Amino acid sequence: MLMMVRILVVSGFLGSGKSSLLRCLLKDVRLSNARLIINEFGEVPIDHVLLRVAAERTRVLSGGCLCCAFRDDLSLEIRSLIDEMRVNGDYESQAYIIIETSGLADPVAIQHTLVADPVLRNQVRLQHIVVTVDATNFLESVQRFPEVQHQVVAADTLVITKRDLADDGVIETVLSTLNALNPAGLVVFADHGVPDVDLVDRTTQPGNLALRENGAIEHQSVQFVHTDHLVSGILELPREIDWSAFVFWLSLLLHRHGAKVLRVKGIVHPADSQHPVAIHAAQHVMHYPEHIQDTSCEARNRLVVVTRGLPPGLLAQSLAAFQSAACRL
Amino acid sequence: MCTLCAIMAEADHWSDFRAAASPSHHRHVSLEDHLARRGERLRDRARRARLASLILRPWRISVSDWEGGMYLLRTLTGKHGIAPNLQSLWVVAEELAGVPIDPLEPGYLAFLTSDAPSS
C-alpha cells in the first residue's frame, strides 16, 4: 500500500503566533521525524533560528511568499524532502511535512500546489490547515487586510493566541467574527503556544465537520470597509442527491464564480452510493472527493459555503434547480 | 495520448469521481475489475451527456459521449468542440454559446425547474 505523506499547514497573519505554536507542535513525539518547510517574506530568515530545530530537518524559503513567488519551489522542496525521507527510512505510515507559511500567504494557493502538481497529488495528503489568530489585533487586521480574511476562511482549525492580553468582550467579538467567516472551522485557544486540543491527528474531513447540531443556521455576513462583505451559510441538502447533477452544479459554480466562492465544505449522500462523500473546495481548487466510511456523520447532509457577496440562499436555489433538472431525465 | 486522434489523455479530474463505485475502487483497481465495470462506466457517462444536453439546452448545445473519454458538444449551426472533463466542458460550452453561462441567473434557474418535456 502506498503511503501518503501528511502535510500540516500552519498559517496566520504577521505576528499572530505561528512560530510559538509550531515550537509546541514539534515537541510532539508523533512529529519527531517530521520535516519542516519555513517560508518567510523577508530576505533574511530568522524563524528557523527561533525554532531551534535541527537544521537538516528544516528548509527555509525566504524573500518572497510561498503562495505567489515560490509555488514551483514549494513542490520541488516537498519532492526532495520525500526522497530524503525514503532514503533515511523515515517514510512510514506516519510521515509528516509541516509547512509554515509567511504571514501574508493565502493557504488556498498552497492547497492548489498540492492538488494540481501531477507528482505530489499522489504522494501527499493535505491533512490539516491551522491558522493562528491574534486576539489583540485580529478585529482590526481582518478589516484592513484581505490576507487575514482569506486565511481565516481557508482554515480547518483556528487557534486564538494571546488570549491573556485581550478583554473578554474582545474575545467574544473575535469568536463571533470567526464563526461568521468560517462556520465549519474549529476554534480553539492556545496559551503561550500550547493549543488546548490535539492538532496533529485532526484531519480536514470529516472529523472537524462538527457542524453545530442545533438545526437551522441562519446566514451570517461580515461587513468590510474596503472589500466586499463575506457571507457564510449552510445549505441543507435533500437526504439523497443525484451525484451527477451535483457535480455539474458545483463545477459550473466554481467555473463561473470560483473567485467569489471562498469555501465549500461538507458531506453529501449520493443516491447511488452506500457511503457519504466528503466535499472540499476553496476558490477554484477542488479536492478530489472521498468516500467516508464513518457512519456517524450520515445525518449531516449539509454544505457550508463562504462567499464574497453571493447570497447562500441563491446558491441553495441553484443547487435545487440542478437536482430537479436531473429528475426530468 | 490517443495515437489515432492525437489527443492527450487528461489527468483524473475530480468531477470524474463516481460516487457509485465502492471506496476501494478509487486507488487500486485490478484490470479484471476495470473491464468488468466498463458497462457501468459507459452508462454513467451517457447519462451525464444527456444531463449536460438538458442543462445546456437554452444555448442550443447538445452533448454526447465520445468513447467514454470525451464529451462532444454541438450547436444547431454545426459548431462543435470536445471536452475531456466538466471543467473544460463549461469552457467549450461558453465558447460555443458566445456568452457566459451563469448557474445563479434567475431566468436560467426558472428553466431548470420548469416542467418542460425533457426531449
Coordinates of N, CA and C in Angstrom, one line a residue, chain A residues 115 121 243-255 264 277-290, chain B residues 11-19 26 48 85-88 90:
Chain A
V115 N -2.7 20.0 -4.9 CA -3.7 19.3 -5.6 C -3.3 19.2 -7.1
R121 N 0.3 15.1 -6.1 CA -1.0 14.8 -5.7 C -1.2 13.3 -5.4
W243 N -25.8 12.5 -7.8 CA -24.4 12.9 -7.8 C -24.0 13.6 -9.1
S244 N -24.4 13.1 -10.2 CA -24.0 13.8 -11.5 C -24.5 15.2 -11.5
A245 N -25.8 15.4 -11.1 CA -26.3 16.8 -11.2 C -25.6 17.7 -10.2
F246 N -25.2 17.1 -9.0 CA -24.4 17.9 -8.1 C -23.1 18.3 -8.6
V247 N -22.4 17.3 -9.3 CA -21.1 17.6 -9.9 C -21.2 18.7 -11.0
F248 N -22.3 18.6 -11.8 CA -22.5 19.7 -12.8 C -22.6 21.0 -12.1
W249 N -23.4 21.0 -11.1 CA -23.7 22.3 -10.4 C -22.4 22.9 -9.8
L250 N -21.7 22.0 -9.1 CA -20.5 22.5 -8.4 C -19.4 23.0 -9.4
S251 N -19.2 22.2 -10.4 CA -18.2 22.5 -11.4 C -18.5 23.8 -12.1
L252 N -19.8 24.0 -12.4 CA -20.2 25.2 -13.1 C -20.1 26.4 -12.2
L253 N -20.5 26.2 -10.9 CA -20.4 27.3 -9.9 C -18.9 27.7 -9.8
L254 N -18.0 26.8 -9.6 CA -16.6 27.1 -9.5 C -16.0 27.7 -10.7
H255 N -16.5 27.2 -11.9 CA -16.0 27.8 -13.1 C -16.4 29.3 -13.3
V264 N -16.3 25.8 0.0 CA -17.5 24.9 0.0 C -17.0 23.6 0.7
V277 N -20.1 11.1 0.9 CA -18.9 11.6 0.2 C -18.5 13.0 0.7
A278 N -17.2 13.2 1.0 CA -16.8 14.5 1.6 C -16.4 15.4 0.4
I279 N -16.9 16.6 0.5 CA -16.6 17.7 -0.5 C -15.8 18.8 0.1
H280 N -14.9 19.3 -0.6 CA -14.0 20.2 0.0 C -13.4 21.1 -1.1
A281 N -13.9 22.3 -1.3 CA -13.4 23.2 -2.3 C -13.1 24.6 -1.8
A282 N -12.0 25.2 -2.3 CA -11.7 26.6 -1.9 C -11.3 27.3 -3.2
Q283 N -12.1 28.4 -3.4 CA -11.9 29.1 -4.7 C -12.0 28.2 -5.9
H284 N -10.9 28.2 -6.8 CA -11.0 27.4 -7.9 C -10.5 26.0 -7.6
V285 N -10.0 25.7 -6.4 CA -9.4 24.5 -6.1 C -10.4 23.5 -5.5
M286 N -10.5 22.4 -6.1 CA -11.5 21.4 -5.6 C -10.6 20.2 -5.3
H287 N -10.8 19.7 -4.0 CA -10.1 18.4 -3.7 C -10.8 17.3 -4.2
Y288 N -10.1 16.2 -4.5 CA -10.7 15.0 -5.0 C -11.7 14.5 -4.0
P289 N -13.0 14.3 -4.4 CA -14.0 13.8 -3.4 C -13.5 12.5 -2.7
E290 N -14.0 12.2 -1.5 CA -13.6 11.0 -0.9 C -14.8 10.3 -0.2
Chain B
A11 N -5.3 14.1 -16.8 CA -5.3 13.6 -15.5 C -6.7 13.4 -15.0
D12 N -6.9 12.5 -14.1 CA -8.2 12.3 -13.5 C -8.7 13.6 -12.9
H13 N -9.9 14.1 -13.3 CA -10.4 15.3 -12.8 C -11.4 14.9 -11.6
W14 N -11.5 15.8 -10.7 CA -12.4 15.5 -9.5 C -13.8 15.2 -9.9
S15 N -14.3 15.8 -11.0 CA -15.7 15.6 -11.4 C -15.9 14.2 -11.9
D16 N -14.8 13.5 -12.3 CA -14.9 12.1 -12.7 C -15.1 11.1 -11.6
F17 N -15.0 11.6 -10.4 CA -15.2 10.7 -9.2 C -16.6 10.1 -9.4
R18 N -16.7 8.8 -9.2 CA -18.0 8.2 -9.3 C -18.5 7.7 -7.9
A19 N -19.5 8.3 -7.5 CA -20.0 8.0 -6.1 C -20.4 6.6 -6.0
H26 N -11.2 3.3 -5.9 CA -10.6 4.6 -6.4 C -9.1 4.6 -6.5
R48 N -24.6 11.3 -18.0 CA -24.1 12.6 -17.8 C -24.2 13.5 -19.1
N85 N -13.3 16.7 -19.6 CA -14.0 16.7 -18.3 C -14.9 17.9 -18.2
L86 N -15.6 17.9 -17.0 CA -16.6 19.0 -16.8 C -15.9 20.4 -16.8
Q87 N -14.7 20.5 -16.2 CA -14.1 21.8 -16.1 C -13.9 22.4 -17.5
S88 N -13.5 21.6 -18.5 CA -13.3 22.1 -19.9 C -14.7 22.2 -20.6
W90 N -17.4 23.4 -19.5 CA -18.0 24.7 -19.4 C -17.3 25.7 -20.2

